[in-house]
Short mmCIF file of C-alpha atoms in Angstrom, two decimals:
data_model
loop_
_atom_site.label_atom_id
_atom_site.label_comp_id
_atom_site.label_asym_id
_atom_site.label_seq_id
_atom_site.Cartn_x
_atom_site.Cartn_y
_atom_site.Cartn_z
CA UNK H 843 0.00 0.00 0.00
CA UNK H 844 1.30 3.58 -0.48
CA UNK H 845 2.27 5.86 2.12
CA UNK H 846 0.47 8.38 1.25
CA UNK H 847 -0.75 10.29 -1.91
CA UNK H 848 1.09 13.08 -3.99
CA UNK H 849 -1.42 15.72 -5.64
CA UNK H 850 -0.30 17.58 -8.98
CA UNK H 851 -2.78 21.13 -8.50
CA UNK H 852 -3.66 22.90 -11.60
CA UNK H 853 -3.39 26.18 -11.57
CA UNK H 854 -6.65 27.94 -10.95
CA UNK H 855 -6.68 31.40 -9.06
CA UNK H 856 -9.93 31.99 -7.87
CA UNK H 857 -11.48 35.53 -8.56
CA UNK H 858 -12.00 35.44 -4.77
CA UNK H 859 -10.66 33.64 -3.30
CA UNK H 860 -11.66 34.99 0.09
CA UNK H 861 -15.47 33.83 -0.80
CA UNK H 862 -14.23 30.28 -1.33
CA UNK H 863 -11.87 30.63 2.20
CA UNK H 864 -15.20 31.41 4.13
CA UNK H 865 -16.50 28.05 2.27
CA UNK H 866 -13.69 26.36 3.53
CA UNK H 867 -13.94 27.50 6.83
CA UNK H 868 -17.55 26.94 7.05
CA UNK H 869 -17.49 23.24 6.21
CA UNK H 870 -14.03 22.77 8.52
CA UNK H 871 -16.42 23.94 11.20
CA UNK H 872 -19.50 22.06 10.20
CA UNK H 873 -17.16 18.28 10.19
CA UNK H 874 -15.66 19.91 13.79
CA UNK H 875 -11.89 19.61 13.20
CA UNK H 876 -9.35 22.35 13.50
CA UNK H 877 -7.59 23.07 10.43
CA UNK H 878 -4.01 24.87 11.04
CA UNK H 879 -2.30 26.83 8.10
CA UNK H 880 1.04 26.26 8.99
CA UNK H 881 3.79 29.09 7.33
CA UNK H 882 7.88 30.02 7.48
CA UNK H 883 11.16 30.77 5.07
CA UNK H 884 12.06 27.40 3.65
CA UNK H 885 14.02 25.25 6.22
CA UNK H 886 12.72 27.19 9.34
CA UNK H 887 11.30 23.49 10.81
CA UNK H 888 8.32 23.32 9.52
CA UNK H 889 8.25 19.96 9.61
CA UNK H 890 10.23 19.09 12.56
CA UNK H 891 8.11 20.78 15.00
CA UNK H 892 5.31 19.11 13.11
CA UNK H 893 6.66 15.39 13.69
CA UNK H 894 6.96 16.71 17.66
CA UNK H 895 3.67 17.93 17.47
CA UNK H 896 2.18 14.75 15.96
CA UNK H 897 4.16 12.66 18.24
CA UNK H 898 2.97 14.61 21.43
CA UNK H 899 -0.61 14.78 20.34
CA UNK H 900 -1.53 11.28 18.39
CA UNK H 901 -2.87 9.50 21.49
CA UNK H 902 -5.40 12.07 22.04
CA UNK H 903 -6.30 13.27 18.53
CA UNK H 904 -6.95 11.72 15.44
CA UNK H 905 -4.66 13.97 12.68
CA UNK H 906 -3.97 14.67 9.21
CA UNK H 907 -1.59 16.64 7.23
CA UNK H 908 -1.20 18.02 4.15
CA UNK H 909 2.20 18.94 2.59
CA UNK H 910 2.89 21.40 -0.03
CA UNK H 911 5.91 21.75 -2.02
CA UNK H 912 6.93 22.82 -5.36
CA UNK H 913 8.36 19.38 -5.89
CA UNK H 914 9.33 16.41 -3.98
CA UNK H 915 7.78 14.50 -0.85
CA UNK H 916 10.61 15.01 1.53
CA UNK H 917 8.65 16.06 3.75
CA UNK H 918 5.43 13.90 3.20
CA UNK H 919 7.82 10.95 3.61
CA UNK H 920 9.87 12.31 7.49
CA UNK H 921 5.76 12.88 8.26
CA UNK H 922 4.14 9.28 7.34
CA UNK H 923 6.94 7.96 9.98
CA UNK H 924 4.61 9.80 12.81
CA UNK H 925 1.64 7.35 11.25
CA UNK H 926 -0.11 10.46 10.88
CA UNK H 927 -2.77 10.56 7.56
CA UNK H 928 -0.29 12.34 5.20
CA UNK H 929 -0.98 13.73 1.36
CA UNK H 930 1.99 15.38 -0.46
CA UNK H 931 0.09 18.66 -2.43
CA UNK H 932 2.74 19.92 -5.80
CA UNK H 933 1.40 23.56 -6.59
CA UNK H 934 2.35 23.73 -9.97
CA UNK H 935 5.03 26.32 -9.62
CA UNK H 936 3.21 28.30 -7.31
CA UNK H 937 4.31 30.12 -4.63
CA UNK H 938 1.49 29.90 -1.98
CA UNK H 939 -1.89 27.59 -0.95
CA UNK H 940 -4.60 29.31 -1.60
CA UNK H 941 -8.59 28.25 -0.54
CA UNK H 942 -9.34 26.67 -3.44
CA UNK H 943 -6.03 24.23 -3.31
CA UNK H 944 -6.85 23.23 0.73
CA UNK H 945 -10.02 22.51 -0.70
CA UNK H 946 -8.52 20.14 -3.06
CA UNK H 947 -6.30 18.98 -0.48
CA UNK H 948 -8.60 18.10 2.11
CA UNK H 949 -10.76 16.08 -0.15
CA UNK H 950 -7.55 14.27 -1.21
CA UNK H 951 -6.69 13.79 2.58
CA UNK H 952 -10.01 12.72 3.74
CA UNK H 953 -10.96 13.98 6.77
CA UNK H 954 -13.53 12.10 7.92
CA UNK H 955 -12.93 11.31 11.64
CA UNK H 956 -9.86 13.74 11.91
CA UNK H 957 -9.72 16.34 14.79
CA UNK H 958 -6.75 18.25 13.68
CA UNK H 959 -5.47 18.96 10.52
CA UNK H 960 -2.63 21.01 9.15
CA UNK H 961 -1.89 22.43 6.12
CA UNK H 962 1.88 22.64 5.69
CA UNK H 963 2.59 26.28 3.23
CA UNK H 964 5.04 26.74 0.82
CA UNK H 965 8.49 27.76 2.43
CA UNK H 966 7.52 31.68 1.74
CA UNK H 967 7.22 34.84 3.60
CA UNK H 968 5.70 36.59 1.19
CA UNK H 969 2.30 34.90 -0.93
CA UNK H 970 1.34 32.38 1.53
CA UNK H 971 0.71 35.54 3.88
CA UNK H 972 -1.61 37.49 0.99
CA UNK H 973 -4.12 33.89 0.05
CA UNK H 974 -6.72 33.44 2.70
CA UNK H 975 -6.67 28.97 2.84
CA UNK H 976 -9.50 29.02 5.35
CA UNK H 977 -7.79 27.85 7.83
CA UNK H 978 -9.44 28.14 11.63
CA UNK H 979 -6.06 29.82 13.25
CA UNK H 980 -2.68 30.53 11.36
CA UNK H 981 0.64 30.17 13.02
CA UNK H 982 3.88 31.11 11.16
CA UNK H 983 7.66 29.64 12.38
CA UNK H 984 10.62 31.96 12.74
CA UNK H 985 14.15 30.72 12.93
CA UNK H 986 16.89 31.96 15.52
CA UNK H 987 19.56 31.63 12.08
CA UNK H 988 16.81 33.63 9.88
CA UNK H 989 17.34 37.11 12.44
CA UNK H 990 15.45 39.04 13.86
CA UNK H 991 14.81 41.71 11.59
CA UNK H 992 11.91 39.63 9.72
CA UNK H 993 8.94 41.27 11.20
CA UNK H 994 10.01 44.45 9.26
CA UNK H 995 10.75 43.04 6.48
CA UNK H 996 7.24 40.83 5.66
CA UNK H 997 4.61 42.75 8.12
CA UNK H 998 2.17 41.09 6.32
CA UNK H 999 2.85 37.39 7.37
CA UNK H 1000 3.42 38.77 10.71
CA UNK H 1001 -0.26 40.27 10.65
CA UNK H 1002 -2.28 37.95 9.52
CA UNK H 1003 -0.61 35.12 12.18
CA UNK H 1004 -2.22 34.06 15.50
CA UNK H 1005 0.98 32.02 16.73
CA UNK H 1006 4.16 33.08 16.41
CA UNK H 1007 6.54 30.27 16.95
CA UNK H 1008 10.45 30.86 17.32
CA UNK H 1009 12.05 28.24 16.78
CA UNK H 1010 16.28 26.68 16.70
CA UNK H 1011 16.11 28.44 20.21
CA UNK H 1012 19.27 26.14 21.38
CA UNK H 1013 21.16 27.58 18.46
CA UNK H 1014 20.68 31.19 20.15
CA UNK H 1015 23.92 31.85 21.47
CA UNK H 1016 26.07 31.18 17.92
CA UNK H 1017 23.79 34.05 16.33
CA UNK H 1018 22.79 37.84 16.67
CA UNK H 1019 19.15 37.43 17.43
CA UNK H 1020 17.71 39.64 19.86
CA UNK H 1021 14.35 37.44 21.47
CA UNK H 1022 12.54 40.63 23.17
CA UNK H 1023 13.74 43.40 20.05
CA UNK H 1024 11.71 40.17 17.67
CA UNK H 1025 8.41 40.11 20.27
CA UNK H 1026 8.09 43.58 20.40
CA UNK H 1027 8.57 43.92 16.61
CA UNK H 1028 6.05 41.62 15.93
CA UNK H 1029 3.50 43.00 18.62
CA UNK H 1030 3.83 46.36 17.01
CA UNK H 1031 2.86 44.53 13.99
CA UNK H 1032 0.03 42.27 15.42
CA UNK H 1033 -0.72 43.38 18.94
CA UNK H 1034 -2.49 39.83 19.62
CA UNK H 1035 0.41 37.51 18.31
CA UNK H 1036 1.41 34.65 20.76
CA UNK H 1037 4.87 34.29 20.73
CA UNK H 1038 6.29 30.93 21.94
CA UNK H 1039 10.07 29.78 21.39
CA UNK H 1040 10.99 26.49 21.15
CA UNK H 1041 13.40 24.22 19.98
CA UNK H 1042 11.09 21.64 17.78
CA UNK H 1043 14.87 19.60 17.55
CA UNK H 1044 15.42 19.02 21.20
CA UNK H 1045 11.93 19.34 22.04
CA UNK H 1046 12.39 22.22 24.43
CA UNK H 1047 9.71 25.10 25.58
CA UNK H 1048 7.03 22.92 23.68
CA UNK H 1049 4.25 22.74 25.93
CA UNK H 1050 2.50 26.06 25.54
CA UNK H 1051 2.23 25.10 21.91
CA UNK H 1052 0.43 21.88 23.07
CA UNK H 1053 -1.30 23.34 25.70
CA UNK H 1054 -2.56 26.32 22.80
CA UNK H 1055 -3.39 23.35 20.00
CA UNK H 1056 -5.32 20.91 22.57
CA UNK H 1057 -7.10 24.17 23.23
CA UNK H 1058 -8.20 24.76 19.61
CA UNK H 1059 -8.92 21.40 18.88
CA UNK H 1060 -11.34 20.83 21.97
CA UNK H 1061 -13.05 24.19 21.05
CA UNK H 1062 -14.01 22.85 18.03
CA UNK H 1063 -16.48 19.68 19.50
CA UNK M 559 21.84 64.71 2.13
CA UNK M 560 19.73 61.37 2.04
CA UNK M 561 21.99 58.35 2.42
CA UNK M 562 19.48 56.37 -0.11
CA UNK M 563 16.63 56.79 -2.24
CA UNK M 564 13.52 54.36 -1.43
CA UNK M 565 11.66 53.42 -4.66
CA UNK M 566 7.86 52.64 -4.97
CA UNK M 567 7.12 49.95 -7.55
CA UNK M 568 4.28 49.60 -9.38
CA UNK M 569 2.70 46.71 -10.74
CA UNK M 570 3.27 46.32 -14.34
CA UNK M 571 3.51 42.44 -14.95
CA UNK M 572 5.29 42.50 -18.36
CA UNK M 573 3.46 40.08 -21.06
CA UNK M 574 6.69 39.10 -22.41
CA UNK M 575 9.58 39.34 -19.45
CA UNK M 576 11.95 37.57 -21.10
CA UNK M 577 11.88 40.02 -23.87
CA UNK M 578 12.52 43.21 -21.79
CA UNK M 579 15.04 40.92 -19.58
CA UNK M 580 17.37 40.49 -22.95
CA UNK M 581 16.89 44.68 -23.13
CA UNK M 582 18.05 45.29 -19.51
CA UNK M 583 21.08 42.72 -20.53
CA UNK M 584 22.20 44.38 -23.75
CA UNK M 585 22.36 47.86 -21.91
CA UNK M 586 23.85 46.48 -19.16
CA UNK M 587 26.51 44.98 -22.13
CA UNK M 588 26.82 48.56 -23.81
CA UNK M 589 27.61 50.05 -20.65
CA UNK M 590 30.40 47.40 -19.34
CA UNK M 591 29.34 46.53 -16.45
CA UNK M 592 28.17 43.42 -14.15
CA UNK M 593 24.89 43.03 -12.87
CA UNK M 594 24.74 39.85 -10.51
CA UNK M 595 21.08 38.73 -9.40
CA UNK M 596 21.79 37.53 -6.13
CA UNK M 597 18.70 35.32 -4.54
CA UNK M 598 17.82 33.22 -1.62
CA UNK M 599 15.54 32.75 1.34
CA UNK M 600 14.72 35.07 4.07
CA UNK M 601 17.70 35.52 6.45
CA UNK M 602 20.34 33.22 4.78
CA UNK M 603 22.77 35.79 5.29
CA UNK M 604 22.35 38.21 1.59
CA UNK M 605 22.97 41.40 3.38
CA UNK M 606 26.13 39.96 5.00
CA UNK M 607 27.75 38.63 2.22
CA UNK M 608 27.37 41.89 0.52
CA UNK M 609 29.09 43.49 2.94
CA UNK M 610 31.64 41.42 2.95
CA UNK M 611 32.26 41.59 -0.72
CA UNK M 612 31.94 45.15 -1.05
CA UNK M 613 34.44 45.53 1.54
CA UNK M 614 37.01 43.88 -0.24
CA UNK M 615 36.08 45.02 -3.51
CA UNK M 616 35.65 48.58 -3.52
CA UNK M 617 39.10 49.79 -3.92
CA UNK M 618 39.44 47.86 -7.39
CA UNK M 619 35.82 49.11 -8.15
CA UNK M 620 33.02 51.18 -8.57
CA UNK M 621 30.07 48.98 -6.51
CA UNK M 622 26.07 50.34 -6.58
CA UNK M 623 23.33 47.98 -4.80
CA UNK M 624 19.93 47.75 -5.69
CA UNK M 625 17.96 46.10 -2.18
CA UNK M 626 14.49 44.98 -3.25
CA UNK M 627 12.06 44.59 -0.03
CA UNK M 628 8.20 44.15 0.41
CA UNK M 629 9.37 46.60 2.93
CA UNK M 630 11.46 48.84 5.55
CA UNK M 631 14.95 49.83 4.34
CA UNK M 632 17.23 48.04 7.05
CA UNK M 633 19.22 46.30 4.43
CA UNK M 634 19.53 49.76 2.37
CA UNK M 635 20.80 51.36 5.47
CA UNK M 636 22.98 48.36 6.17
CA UNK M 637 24.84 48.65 2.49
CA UNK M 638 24.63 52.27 2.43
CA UNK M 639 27.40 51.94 6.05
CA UNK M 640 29.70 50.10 3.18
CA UNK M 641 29.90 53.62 1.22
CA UNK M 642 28.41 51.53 -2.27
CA UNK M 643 25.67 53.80 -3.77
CA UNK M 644 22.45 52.00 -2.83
CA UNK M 645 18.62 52.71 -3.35
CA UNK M 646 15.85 50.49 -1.77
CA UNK M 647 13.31 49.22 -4.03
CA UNK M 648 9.79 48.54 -2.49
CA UNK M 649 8.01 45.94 -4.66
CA UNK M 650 4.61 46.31 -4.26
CA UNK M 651 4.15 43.52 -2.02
CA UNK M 652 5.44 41.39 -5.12
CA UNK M 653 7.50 38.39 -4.14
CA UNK M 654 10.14 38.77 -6.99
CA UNK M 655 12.36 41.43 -9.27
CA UNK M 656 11.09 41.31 -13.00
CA UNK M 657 13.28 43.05 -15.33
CA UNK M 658 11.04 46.00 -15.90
CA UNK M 659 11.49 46.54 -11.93
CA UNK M 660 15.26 45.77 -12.31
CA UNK M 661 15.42 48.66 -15.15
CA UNK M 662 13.44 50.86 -12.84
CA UNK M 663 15.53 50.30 -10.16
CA UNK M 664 18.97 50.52 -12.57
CA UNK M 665 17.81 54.01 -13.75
CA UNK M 666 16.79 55.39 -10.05
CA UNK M 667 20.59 54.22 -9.01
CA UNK M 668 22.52 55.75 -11.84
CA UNK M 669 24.47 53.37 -13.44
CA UNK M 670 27.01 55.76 -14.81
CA UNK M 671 30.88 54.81 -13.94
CA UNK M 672 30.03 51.51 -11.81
CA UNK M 673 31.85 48.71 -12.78
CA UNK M 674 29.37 46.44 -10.97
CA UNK M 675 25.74 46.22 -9.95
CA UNK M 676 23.79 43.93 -7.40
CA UNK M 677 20.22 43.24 -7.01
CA UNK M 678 19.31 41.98 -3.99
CA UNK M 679 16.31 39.75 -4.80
CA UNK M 680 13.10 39.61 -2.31
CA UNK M 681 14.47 37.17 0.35
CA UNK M 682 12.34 34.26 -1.49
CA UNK M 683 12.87 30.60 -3.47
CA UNK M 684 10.61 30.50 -5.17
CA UNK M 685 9.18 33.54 -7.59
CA UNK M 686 12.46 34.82 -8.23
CA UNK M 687 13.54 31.72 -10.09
CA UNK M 688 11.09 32.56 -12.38
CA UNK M 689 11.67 36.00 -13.79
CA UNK M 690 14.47 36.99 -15.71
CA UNK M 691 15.84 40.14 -14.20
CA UNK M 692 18.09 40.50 -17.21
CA UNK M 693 21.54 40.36 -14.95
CA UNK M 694 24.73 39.05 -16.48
CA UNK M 695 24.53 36.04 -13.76
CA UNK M 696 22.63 34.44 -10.90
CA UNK M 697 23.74 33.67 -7.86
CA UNK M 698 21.95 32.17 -4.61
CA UNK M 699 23.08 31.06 -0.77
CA UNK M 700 21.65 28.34 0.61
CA UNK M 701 22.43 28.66 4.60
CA UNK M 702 23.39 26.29 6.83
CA UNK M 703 21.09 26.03 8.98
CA UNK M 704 18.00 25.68 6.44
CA UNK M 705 19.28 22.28 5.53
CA UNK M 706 20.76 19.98 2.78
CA UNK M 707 17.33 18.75 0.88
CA UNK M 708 16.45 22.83 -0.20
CA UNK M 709 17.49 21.55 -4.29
CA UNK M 710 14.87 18.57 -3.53
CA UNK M 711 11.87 21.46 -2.62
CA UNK M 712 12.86 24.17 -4.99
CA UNK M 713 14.71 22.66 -8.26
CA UNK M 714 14.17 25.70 -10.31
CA UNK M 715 15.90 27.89 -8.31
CA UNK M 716 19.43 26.02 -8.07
CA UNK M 717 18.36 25.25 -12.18
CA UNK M 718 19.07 29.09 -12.65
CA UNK M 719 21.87 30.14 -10.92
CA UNK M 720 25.56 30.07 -12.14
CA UNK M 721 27.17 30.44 -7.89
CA UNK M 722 25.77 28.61 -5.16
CA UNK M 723 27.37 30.20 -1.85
CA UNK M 724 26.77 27.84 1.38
CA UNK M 725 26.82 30.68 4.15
CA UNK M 726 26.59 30.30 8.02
CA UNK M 727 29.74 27.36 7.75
CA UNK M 728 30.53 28.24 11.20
CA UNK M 729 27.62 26.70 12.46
CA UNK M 730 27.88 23.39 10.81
CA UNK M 731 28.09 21.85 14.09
CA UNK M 732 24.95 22.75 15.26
CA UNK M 733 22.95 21.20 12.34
CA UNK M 734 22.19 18.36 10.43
CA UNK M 735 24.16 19.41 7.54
CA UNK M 736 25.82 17.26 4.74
CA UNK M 737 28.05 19.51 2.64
CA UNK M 738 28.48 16.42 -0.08
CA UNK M 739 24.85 15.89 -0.36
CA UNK M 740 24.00 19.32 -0.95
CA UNK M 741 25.96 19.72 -3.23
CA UNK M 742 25.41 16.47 -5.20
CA UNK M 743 21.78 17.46 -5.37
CA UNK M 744 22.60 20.85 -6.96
CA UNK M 745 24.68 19.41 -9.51
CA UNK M 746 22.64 16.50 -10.36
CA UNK M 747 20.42 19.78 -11.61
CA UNK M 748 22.55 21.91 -12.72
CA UNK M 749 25.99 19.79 -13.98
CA UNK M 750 27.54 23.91 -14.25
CA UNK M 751 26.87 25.29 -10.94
CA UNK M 752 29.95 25.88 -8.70
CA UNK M 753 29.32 25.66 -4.99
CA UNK M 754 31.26 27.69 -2.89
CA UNK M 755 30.98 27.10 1.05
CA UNK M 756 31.14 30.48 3.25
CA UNK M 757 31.12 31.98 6.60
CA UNK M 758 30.28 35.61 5.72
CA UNK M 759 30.08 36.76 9.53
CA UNK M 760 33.47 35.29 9.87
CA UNK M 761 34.42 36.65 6.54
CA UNK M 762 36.03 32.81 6.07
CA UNK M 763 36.39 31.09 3.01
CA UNK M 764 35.69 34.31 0.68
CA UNK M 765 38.62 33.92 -1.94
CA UNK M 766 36.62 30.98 -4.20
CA UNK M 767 33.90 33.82 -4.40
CA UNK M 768 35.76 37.20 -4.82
CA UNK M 769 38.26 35.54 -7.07
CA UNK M 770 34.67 35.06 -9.40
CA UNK M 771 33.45 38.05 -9.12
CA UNK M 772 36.86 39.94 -10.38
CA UNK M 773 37.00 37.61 -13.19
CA UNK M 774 33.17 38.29 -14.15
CA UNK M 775 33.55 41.97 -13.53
CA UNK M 776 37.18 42.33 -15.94
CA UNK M 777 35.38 40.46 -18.52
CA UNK M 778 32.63 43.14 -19.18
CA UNK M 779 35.70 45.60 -19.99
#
């Protein structure tokens, strides 16, 4: 049997695409699972803190993900290991998920019976921030090595987030990265951003992520 | 006197790109100089490197830096500390540098008497692989610390570039890193591409790189 499925997605912007978001989240809320729309830069660890995540929450909660990449199923394949339900999404080129591709994807997954999914973004600051997937919270991941200067340089992503998680925290002392200069850049940004650093690697200051997902998922039942 | 101009660009999606992009590269031929397209993600370490290489460049020549951003001007003010003429170029909220925007930006810098040009691309893997900015070459760093399967997730990208710099060496330790895999997977893409590992905080391993630009930068004479 295979792992898990790869999805080729033609390319079809949607007029609005924030009409067909609200459709998404409608019916996410309707089947009562929490979809996350998970964002970063490429290589931020995306997808280890999502195989922590998994691995922390998969006796409690039945979950899916969906992976989207340009090409390959790196990631698709490191994720199946966690036994979660796992669909590789290729976006044609593009550089972003947008509502009518989650759509796509979560028919692909098949989410019958699943209490948490999560969408897994393009490695981008910049689209992913600007395409509504109609997701029920966003969270984006921020690197120690990327530096702290991000939140000026893509407000947008920064706005639109309701996590932000800051992640390769054991790698702080080898770079310039100022922790309280980042919070307070992206508060100024998005006065109700969570911020929560973590080292997804060594599993370190995890639980208020947890604590913040079992949260969500419960208030969706 | 300002230090830099900042640059508003508006959005004027070319039909044919590739057609203006062999423009911008003719006049950058007439006028003997070197434009290098320098791309990557967000916080691999651009800025740095530039500053490094103008610093040991700008006795032997005549250096102007175009920094494209969604937004702010840190990296503008960064460069501008180096003594290279520099503008910062505001996109739009566009997640790449077309060649019309590269002519815009050429013409707002004033081209006349440099001996070499670089556009800093949006901080991005993906849309900038895709428009021709009409520079003489491409270059991109991959970082450290966003790991060895990047070529897997964003083929195009190491497809179009003639330098691949490895920055952040110095924290090889830290990370799951394979230098020989890396660069396998680049090369099994693009057979031409010459990877060139760096540490441009410590300013180590430089010559490989400067010793290309010179050679790219006499040859427009």
């Amino acid at each position: 049997m295979e792992k898990y499925k790869i999805i080729e997605i033609q390319r079809n912007v949607l007029a609005n695409n924030d009409e067909k978001a609200q459709m998404v989240r409608s019916s996410v809320k309707d089947k009562k699972y929490f979809l996350l729309n998970l964002m970063s830069s490429p290589g931020s660890g995306k997808t280890t803190t999502l195989v922590q995540t998994i691995n922390h929450l998969k006796s409690k909660f039945k979950i899916g993900v969906i992976e989207a990449d340009i090409d390959s199923d790196v990631d698709a394949n490191t994720i199946s290991k966690t036994n979660a339900k796992v669909i590789q999404l290729h976006t044609s080129g593009m550089c972003h998920l947008d509502a009518s591709m989650t759509e796509s994807g979560l028919e692909a997954l098949g989410v019958d019976g699943l209490d948490f999914v999560i969408l897994e973004n393009i490695g981008n600051l910049v689209c992913p921030a600007s395409f509504d997937t109609g997701a029920t919270k966003n969270v984006m991941i921020l690197s120690v090595p990327e530096g702290d200067d991000k939140p000026l340089k893509y407000p947008k992503m920064f706005r639109v987030v309701d996590v932000l998680l800051i992640n390769k925290m054991d790698t702080i002392e080898h770079f310039d990265f100022d922790l309280d200069a980042v919070s307070k850049r992206a508060k100024e940004i998005n006065p109700s951003i969570k911020v929560i650093p973590i080292s997804a690697k060594k599993g370190e200051g995890m639980s208020p992520w947890f604590d913040w997902l079992i949260q969500q998922i419960e208030a969706t039942k």
